[in-house]
Tab-separated table of C-alpha atoms in Angstrom:
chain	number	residue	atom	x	y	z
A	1	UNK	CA	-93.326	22.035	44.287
A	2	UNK	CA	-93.982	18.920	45.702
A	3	UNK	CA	-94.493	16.836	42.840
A	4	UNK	CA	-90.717	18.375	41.410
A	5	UNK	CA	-89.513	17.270	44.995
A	6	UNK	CA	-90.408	13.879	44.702
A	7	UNK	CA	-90.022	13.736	40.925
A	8	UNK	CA	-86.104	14.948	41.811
A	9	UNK	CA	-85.791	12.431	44.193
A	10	UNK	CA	-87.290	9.408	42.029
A	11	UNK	CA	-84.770	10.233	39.982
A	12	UNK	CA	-81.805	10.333	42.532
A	13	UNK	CA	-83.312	7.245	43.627
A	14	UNK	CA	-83.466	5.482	39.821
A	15	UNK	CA	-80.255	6.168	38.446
A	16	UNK	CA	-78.687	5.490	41.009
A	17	UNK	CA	-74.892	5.418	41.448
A	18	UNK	CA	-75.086	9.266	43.210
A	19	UNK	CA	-75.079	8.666	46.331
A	20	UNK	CA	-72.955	5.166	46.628
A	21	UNK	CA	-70.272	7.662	44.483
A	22	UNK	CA	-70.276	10.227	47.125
A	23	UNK	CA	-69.784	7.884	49.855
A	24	UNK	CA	-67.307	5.930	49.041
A	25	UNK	CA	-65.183	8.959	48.093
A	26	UNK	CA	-66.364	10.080	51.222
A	27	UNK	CA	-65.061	6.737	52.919
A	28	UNK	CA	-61.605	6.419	50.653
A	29	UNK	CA	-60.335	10.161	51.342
A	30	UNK	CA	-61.115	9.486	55.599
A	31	UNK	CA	-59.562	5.941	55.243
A	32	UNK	CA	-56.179	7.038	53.552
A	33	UNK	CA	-55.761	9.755	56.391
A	34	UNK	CA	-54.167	7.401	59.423
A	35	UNK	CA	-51.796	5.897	56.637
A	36	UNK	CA	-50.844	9.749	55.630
A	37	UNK	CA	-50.425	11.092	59.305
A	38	UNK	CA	-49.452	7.437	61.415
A	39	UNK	CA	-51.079	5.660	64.311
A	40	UNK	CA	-50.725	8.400	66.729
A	41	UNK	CA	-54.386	7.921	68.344
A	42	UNK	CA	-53.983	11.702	69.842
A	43	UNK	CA	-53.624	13.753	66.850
A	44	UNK	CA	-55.530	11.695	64.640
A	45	UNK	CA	-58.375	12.224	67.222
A	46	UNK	CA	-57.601	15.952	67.415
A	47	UNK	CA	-57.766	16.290	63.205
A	48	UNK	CA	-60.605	14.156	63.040
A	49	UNK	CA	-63.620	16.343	63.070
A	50	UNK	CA	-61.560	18.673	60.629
A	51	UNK	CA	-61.029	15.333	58.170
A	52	UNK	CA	-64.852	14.366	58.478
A	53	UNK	CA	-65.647	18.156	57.539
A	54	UNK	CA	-63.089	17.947	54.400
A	55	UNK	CA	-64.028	14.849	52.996
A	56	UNK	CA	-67.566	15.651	53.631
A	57	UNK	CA	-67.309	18.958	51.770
A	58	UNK	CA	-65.569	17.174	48.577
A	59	UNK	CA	-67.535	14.650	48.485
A	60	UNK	CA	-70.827	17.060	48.203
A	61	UNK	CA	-69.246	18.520	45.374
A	62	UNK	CA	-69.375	15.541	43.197
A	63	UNK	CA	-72.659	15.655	41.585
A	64	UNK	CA	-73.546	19.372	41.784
A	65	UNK	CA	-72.604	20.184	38.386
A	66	UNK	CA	-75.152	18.234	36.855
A	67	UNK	CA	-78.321	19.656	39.094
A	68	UNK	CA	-79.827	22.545	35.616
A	69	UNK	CA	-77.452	20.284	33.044
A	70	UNK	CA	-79.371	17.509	33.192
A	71	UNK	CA	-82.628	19.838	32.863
A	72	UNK	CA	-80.697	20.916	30.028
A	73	UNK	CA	-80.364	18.245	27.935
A	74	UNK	CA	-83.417	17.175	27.749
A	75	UNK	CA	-85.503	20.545	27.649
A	76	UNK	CA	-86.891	20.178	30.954
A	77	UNK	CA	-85.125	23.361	32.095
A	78	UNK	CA	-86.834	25.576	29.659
A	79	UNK	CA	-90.195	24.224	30.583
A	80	UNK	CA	-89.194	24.823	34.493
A	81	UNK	CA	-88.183	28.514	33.096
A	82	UNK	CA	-91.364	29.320	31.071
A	83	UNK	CA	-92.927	28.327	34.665
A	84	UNK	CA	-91.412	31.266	36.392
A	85	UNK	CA	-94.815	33.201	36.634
A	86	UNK	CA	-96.947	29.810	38.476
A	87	UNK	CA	-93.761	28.844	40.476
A	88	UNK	CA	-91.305	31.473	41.256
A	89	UNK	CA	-87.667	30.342	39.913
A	90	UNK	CA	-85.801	30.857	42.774
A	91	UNK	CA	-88.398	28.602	44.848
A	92	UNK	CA	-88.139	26.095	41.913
A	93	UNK	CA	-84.137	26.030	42.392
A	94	UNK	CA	-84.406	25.713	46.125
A	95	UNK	CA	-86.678	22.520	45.936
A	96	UNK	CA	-84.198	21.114	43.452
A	97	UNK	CA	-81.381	22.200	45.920
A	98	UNK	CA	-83.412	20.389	48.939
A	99	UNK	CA	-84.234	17.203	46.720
A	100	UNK	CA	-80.333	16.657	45.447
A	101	UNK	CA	-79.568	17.287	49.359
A	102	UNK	CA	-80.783	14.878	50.586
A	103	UNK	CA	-80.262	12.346	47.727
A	104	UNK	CA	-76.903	13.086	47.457
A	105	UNK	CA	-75.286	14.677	50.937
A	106	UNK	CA	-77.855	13.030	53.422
A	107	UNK	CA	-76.181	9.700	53.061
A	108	UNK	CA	-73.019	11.821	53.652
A	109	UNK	CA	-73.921	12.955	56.762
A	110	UNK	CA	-75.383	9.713	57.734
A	111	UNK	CA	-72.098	7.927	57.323
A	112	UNK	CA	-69.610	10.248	59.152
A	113	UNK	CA	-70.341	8.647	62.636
A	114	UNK	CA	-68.787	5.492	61.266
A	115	UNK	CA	-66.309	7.037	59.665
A	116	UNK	CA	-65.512	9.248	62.238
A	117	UNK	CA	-64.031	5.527	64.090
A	118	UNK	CA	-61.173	5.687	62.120
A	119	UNK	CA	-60.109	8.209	62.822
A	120	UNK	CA	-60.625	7.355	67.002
A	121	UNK	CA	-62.642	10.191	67.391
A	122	UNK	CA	-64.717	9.635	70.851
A	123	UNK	CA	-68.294	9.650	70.674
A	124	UNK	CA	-69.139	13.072	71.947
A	125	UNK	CA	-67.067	14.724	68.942
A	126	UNK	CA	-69.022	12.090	66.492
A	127	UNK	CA	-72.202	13.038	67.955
A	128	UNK	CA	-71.169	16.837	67.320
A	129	UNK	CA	-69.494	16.613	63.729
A	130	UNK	CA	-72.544	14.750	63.029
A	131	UNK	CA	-74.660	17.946	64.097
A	132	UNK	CA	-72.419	20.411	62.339
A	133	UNK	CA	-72.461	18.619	58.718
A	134	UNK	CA	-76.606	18.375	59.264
A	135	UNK	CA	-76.616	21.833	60.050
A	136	UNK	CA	-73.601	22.684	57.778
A	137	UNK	CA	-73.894	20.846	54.370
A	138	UNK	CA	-77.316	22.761	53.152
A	139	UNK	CA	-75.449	25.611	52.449
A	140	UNK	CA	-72.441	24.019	50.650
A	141	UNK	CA	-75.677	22.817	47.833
A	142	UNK	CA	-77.059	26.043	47.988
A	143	UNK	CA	-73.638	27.862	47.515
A	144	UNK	CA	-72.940	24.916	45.099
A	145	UNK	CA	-76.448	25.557	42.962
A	146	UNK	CA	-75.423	28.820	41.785
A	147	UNK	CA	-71.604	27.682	40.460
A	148	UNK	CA	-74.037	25.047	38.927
A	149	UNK	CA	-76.564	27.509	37.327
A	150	UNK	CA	-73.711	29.441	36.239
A	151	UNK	CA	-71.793	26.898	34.442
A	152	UNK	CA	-75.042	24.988	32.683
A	153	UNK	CA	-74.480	26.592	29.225
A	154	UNK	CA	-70.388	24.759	29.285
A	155	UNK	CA	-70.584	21.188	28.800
A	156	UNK	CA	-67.685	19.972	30.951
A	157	UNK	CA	-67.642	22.593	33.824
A	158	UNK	CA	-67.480	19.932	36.319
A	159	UNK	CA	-64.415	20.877	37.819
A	160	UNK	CA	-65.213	24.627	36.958
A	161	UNK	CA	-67.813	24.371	39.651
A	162	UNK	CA	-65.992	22.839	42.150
A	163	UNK	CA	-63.130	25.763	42.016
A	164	UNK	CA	-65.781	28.437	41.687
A	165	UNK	CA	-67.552	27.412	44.737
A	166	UNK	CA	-65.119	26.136	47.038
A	167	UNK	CA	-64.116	29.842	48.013
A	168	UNK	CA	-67.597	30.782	49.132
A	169	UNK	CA	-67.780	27.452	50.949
A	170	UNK	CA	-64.422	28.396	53.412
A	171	UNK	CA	-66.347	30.051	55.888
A	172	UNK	CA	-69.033	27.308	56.272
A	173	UNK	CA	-65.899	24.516	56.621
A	174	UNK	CA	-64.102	27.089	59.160
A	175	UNK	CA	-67.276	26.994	61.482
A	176	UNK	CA	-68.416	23.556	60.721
A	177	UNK	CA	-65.005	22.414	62.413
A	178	UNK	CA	-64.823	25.366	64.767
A	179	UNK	CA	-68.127	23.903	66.680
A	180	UNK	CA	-66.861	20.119	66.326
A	181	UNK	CA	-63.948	21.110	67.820
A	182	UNK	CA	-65.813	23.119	70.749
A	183	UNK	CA	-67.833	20.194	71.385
A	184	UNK	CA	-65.269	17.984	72.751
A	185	UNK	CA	-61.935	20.708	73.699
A	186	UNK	CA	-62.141	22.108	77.389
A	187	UNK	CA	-61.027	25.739	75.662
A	188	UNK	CA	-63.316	26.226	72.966
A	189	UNK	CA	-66.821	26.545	72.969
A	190	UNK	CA	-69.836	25.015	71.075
A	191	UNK	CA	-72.421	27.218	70.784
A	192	UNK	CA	-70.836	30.556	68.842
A	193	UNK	CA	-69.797	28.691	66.033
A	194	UNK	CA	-72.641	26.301	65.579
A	195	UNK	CA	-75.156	28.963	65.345
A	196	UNK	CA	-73.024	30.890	63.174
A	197	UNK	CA	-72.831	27.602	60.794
A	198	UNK	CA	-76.855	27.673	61.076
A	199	UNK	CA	-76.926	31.295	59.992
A	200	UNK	CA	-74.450	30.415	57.382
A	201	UNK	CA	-77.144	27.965	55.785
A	202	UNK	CA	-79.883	29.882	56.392
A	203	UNK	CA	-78.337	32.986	54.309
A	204	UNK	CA	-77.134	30.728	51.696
A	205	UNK	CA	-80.866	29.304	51.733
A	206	UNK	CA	-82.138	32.358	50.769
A	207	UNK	CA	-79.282	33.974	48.575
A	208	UNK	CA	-77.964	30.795	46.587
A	209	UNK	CA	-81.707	30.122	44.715
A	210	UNK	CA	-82.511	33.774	44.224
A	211	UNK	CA	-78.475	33.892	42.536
A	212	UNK	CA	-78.629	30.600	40.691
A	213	UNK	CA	-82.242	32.174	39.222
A	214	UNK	CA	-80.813	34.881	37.555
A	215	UNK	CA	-77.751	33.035	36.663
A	216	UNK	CA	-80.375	30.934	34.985
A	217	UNK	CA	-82.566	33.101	33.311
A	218	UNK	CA	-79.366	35.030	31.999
A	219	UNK	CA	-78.067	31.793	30.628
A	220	UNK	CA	-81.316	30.820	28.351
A	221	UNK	CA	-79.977	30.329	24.453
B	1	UNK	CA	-107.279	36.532	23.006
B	2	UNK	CA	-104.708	37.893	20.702
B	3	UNK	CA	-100.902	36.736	20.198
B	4	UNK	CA	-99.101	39.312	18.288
B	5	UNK	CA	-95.091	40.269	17.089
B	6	UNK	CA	-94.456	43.641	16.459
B	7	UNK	CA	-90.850	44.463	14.379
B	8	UNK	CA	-89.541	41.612	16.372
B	9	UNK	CA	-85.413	41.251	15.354
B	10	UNK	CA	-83.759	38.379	17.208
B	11	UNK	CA	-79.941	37.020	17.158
B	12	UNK	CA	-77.959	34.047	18.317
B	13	UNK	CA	-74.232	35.009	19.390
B	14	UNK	CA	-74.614	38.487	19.208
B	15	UNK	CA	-75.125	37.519	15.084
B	16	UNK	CA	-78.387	39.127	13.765
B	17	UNK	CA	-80.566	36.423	12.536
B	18	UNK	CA	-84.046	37.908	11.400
B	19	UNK	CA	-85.171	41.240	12.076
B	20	UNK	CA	-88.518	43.543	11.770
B	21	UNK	CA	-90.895	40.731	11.870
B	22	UNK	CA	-94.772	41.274	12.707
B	23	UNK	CA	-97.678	38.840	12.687
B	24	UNK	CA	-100.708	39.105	14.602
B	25	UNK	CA	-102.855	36.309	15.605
B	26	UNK	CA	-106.489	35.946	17.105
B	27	UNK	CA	-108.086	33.093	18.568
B	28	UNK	CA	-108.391	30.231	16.348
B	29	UNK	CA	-106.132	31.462	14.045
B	30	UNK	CA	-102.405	29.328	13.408
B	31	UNK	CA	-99.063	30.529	11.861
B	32	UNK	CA	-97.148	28.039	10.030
B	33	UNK	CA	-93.425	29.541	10.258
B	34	UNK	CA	-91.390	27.967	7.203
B	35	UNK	CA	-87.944	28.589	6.032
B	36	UNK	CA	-84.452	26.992	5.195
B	37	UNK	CA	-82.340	25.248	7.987
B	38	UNK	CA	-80.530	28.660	9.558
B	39	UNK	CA	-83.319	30.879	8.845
B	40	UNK	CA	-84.578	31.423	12.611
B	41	UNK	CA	-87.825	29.837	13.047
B	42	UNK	CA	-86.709	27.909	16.036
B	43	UNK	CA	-84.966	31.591	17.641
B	44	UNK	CA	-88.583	33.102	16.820
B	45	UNK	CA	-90.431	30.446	18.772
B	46	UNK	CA	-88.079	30.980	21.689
B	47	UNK	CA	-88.260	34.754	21.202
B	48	UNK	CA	-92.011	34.048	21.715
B	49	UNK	CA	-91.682	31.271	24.375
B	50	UNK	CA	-89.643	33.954	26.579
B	51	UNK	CA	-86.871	32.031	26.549
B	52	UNK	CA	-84.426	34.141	24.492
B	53	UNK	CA	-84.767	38.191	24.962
B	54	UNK	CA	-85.604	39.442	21.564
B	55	UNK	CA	-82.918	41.761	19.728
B	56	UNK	CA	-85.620	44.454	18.827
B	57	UNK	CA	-89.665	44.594	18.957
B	58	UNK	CA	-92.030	43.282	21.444
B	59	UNK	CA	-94.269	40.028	21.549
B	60	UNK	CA	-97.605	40.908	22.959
B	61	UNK	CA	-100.429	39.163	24.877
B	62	UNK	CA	-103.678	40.674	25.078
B	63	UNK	CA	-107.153	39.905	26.370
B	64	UNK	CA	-105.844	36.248	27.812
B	65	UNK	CA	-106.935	36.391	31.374
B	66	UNK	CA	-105.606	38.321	34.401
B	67	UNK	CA	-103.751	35.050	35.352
B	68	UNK	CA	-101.593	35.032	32.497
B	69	UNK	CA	-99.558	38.325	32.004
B	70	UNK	CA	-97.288	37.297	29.338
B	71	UNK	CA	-96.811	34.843	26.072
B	72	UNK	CA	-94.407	33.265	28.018
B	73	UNK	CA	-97.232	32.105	30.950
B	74	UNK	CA	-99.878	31.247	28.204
B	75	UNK	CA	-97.691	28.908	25.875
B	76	UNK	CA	-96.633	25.388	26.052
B	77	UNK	CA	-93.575	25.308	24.161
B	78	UNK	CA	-92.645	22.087	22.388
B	79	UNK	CA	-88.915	22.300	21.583
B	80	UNK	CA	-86.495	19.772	20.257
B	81	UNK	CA	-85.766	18.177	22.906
B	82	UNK	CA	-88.992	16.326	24.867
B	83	UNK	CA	-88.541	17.605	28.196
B	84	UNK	CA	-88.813	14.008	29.802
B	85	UNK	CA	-86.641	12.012	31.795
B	86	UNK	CA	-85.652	8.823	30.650
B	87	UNK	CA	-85.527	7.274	33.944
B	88	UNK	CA	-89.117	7.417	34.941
B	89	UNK	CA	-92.279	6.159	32.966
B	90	UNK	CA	-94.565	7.742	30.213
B	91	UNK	CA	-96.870	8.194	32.424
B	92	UNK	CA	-95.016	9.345	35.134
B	93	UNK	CA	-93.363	11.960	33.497
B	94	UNK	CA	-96.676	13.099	32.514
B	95	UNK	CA	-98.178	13.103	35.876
B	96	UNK	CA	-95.465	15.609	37.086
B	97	UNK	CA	-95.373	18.181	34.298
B	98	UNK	CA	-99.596	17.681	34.575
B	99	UNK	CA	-98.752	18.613	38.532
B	100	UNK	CA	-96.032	21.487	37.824
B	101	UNK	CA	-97.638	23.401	35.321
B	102	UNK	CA	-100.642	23.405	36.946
B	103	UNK	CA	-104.875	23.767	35.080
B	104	UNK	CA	-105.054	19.922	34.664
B	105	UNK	CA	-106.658	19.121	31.405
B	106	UNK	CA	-106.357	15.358	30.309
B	107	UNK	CA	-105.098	12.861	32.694
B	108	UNK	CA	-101.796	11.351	31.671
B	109	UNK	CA	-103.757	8.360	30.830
B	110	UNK	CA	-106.310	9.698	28.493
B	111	UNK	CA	-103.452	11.822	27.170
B	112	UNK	CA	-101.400	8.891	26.404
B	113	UNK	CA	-104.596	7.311	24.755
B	114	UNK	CA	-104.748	10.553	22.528
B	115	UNK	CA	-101.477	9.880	20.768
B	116	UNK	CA	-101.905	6.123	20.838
B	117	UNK	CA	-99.029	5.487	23.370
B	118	UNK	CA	-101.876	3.753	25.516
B	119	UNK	CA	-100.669	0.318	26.125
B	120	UNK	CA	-96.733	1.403	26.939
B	121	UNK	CA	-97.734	4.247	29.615
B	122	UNK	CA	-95.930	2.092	32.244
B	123	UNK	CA	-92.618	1.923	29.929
B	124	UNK	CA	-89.523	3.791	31.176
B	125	UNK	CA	-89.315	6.941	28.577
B	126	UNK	CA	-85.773	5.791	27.651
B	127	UNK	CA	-86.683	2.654	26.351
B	128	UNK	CA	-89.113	4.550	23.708
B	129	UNK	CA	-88.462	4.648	19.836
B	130	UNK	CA	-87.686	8.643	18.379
B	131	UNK	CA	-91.404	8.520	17.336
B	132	UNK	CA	-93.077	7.146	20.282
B	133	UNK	CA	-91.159	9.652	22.288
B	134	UNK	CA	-92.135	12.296	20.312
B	135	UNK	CA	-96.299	11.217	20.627
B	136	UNK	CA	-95.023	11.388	24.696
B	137	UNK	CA	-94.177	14.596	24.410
B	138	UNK	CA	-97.147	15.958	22.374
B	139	UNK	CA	-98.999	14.299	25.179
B	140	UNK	CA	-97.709	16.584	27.358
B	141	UNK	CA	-99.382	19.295	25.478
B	142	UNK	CA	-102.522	17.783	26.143
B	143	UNK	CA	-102.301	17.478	30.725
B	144	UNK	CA	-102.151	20.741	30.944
B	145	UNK	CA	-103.817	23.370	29.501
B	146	UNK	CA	-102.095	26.643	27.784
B	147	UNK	CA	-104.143	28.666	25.305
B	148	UNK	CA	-100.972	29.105	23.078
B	149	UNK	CA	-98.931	26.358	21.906
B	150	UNK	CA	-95.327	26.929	20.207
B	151	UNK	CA	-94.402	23.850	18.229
B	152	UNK	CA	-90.966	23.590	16.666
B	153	UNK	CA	-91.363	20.932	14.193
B	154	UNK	CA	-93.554	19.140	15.981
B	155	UNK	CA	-94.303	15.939	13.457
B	156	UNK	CA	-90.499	15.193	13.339
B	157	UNK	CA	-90.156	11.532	13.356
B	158	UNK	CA	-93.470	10.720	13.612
B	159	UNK	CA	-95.183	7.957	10.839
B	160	UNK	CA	-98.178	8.987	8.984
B	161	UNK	CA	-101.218	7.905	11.497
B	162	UNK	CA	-99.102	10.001	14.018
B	163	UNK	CA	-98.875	12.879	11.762
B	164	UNK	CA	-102.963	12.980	10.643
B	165	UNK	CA	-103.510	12.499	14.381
B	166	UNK	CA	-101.452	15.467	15.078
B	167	UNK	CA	-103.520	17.525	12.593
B	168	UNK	CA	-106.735	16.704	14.474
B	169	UNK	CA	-105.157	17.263	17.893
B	170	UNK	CA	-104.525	20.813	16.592
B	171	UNK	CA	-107.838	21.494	14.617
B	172	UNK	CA	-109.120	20.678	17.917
B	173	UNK	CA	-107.088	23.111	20.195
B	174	UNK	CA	-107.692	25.882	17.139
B	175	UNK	CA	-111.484	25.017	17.693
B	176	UNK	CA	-111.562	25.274	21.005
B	177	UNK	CA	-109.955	28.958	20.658
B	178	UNK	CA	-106.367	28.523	20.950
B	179	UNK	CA	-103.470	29.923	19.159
B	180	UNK	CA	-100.892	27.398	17.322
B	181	UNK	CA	-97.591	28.863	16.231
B	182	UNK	CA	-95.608	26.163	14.847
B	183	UNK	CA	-91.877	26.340	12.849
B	184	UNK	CA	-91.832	23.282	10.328
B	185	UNK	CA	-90.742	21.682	6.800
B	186	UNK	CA	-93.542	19.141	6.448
B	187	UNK	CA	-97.458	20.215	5.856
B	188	UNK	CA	-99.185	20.100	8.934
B	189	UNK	CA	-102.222	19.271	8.031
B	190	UNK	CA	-103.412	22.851	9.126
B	191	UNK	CA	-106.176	24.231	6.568
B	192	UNK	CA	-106.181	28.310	6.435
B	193	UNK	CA	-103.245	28.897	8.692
B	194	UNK	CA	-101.407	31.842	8.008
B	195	UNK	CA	-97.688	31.408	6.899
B	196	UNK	CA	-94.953	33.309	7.466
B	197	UNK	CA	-91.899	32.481	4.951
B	198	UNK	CA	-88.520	33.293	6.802
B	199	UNK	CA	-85.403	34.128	4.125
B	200	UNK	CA	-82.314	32.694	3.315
B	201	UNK	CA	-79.129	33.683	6.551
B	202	UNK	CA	-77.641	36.239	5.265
């Protein structure tokens, strides 16, 4: 499992182009928001945990559809399915989920503090939308792996997976911004929704691979 | 160890492309599958590979091992498509799949020295010619170890010396008591193998 980690992330690493695409959509959907809303420092501060959370969850949907295509196309994926009695399937898709994670959303999460600036949010609500989207993004993958597993076979489901997934991924946005929010408002608390966001990723850890297995396995031709 | 197809009927789209088709095989023993473009020799080998569910019939495993419970855990499976990612190296690639799929044979190196790809192990796998790719991924064959190896036209693209080196690389796994099924158009090079003639798509 180790050597598919670290063969997943040479990879990331090689081509390239992954990560620097998710972060500067990342940076050009934060940027445009004080031009949309106006230079009032107040509300821009108030909305600005909520516009780190959105930009950060569209921005991890980029590359997910290619996670199995790839595989695909160059018959990788059946020899990772003809594996399935050495190294359970589900285990395999959850070290590919991990790998693309933190190739592709890490950076994410490691950029929001700046971003966060523009949008004058102080540093306590940085430091705690920070948090959330470390605690909050491993689920959106995992949620995201089995739209991916079920869309391999179509070869322009791009989109497809972005609409199929973005449902399931309401609740983890709703408490990802719930717990920034309690962080820094005198009315709302932190702790509820943060380890509600952590259970949310934790379930998804387990649920998404086992899912995206079968979706897998169902989709051989 | 014995490899065998019993009444196996398999279809792609829901359209029946063979169906009641048996062959047994022991130890040693090869099937050449031949048969016109459309005929279902590559559907068989991923019938057998466990990769597609068959239509009908069963493909059995016996007497392999307790650690391998199925065709699909005793076979490496050469398909058309390599299985390698263009962005690493030869050798590389090799090292993983040698890693993932676990009872280490050859190391990448002396693999790659097999099927004469020696001196461009440290090459990026996209920058190889169809051929040369094609020796990579027969190399691949060779890292790991699986008693049963599926080969859909394995010699495609390869020149001659590839070819004849092919042949020995497979007299040598038959030797050594493994099973070869392989689905081709060109001779193999494979004295005595059985061969099973698919018919014209109806």
């Amino acid at each position: 499992m180790l050597a598919l980690f670290l063969r997943e992330i040479r990879l990331g690493v090689r081509a390239g182009s992954g990560a620097l695409t998710g972060v500067l959509f990342f940076l050009a959907v934060v940027a445009v928001i004080p031009f949309g809303v106006g230079p009032d420092l107040n509300l821009l501060a108030r909305i600005g945990p909520a516009i780190l959370w959105i930009g950060a969850l569209l921005a991890s949907l980029l590359g997910l559809d290619r996670l199995f295509q790839a595989d695909r196309e160059d018959g990788s994926l059946d020899l990772l399915l003809m594996a399935d009695s050495r190294h359970m399937l589900a285990l395999t898709v959850f070290t590919k989920c991990v790998a693309h994670w933190t190739i592709g959303v890490l950076p994410l999460v490691l950029v929001a503090p700046m971003l966060g600036l523009f949008m004058n949010v102080p540093p306590l609500g940085l430091a705690a939308a920070t948090l959330t989207l470390l605690a909050g993004t491993p689920a959106i993958t995992f949620i995201g792996a089995v739209g991916a597993a079920l869309t391999v076979v179509l070869p322009r489901g791009g989109l497809l997976v972005s609409v199929l997934i973005l449902p399931l991924t309401i609740p983890v946005l709703i408490f990802g911004v719930a717990a920034s929010r309690g962080a820094v408002a005198d009315t709302d608390l932190f702790l509820p929704p943060f380890l509600i966001l952590t259970a949310l990723t934790l379930f998804f850890a387990v649920i998404g691979p086992v899912a995206a297995a079968l979706a897998l396995k169902g989709a051989a031709d | 160890m014995r490899l065998a197809a019993e009444k196996l009927s398999g279809e792609r789209g829901g359209e029946p492309v063979f169906s009641g088709l048996s062959f047994s095989l022991e130890s040693g023993q090869a099937l050449l599958v031949t048969g016109p473009n459309g005929a279902g020799k590559s559907t068989l080998l991923r019938i057998v590979a466990g990769l597609l569910p068959p239509a009908a019939g069963r493909v059995e495993l016996s007497g392999a091992g307790e650690s391998i419970p199925d065709a699909r855990a005793a076979s490496h499976y050469l398909g058309h498509s390599n299985g390698m990612k263009g962005a690493l190296g030869v050798e590389e690639n090799l090292a993983f799949w040698r890693e993932f799929l676990g009872q280490p044979r050859l190391t990448p190196h002396e693999a790659l020295e097999a099927v004469g790809l020696g001196a461009i192990a440290h090459l990026p796998f996209g920058y190889l010619s169809t051929g040369q790719r094609r020796r990579a991924a027969i190399a691949r064959l060779l890292v790991s170890y699986r008693p049963v190896w599926l080969l859909d036209e394995p010699t495609a693209g390869l020149d001659r010396r590839a070819e004849q080196r092919m042949a020995e690389l497979m007299r040598e796994h038959l030797d050594g008591g493994g099973i070869i099924v392989a689905a081709t158009h060109l001779p193999l090079g494979l004295e005595g193998a059985q061969e099973l003639r698919m018919g014209k798509p109806s």
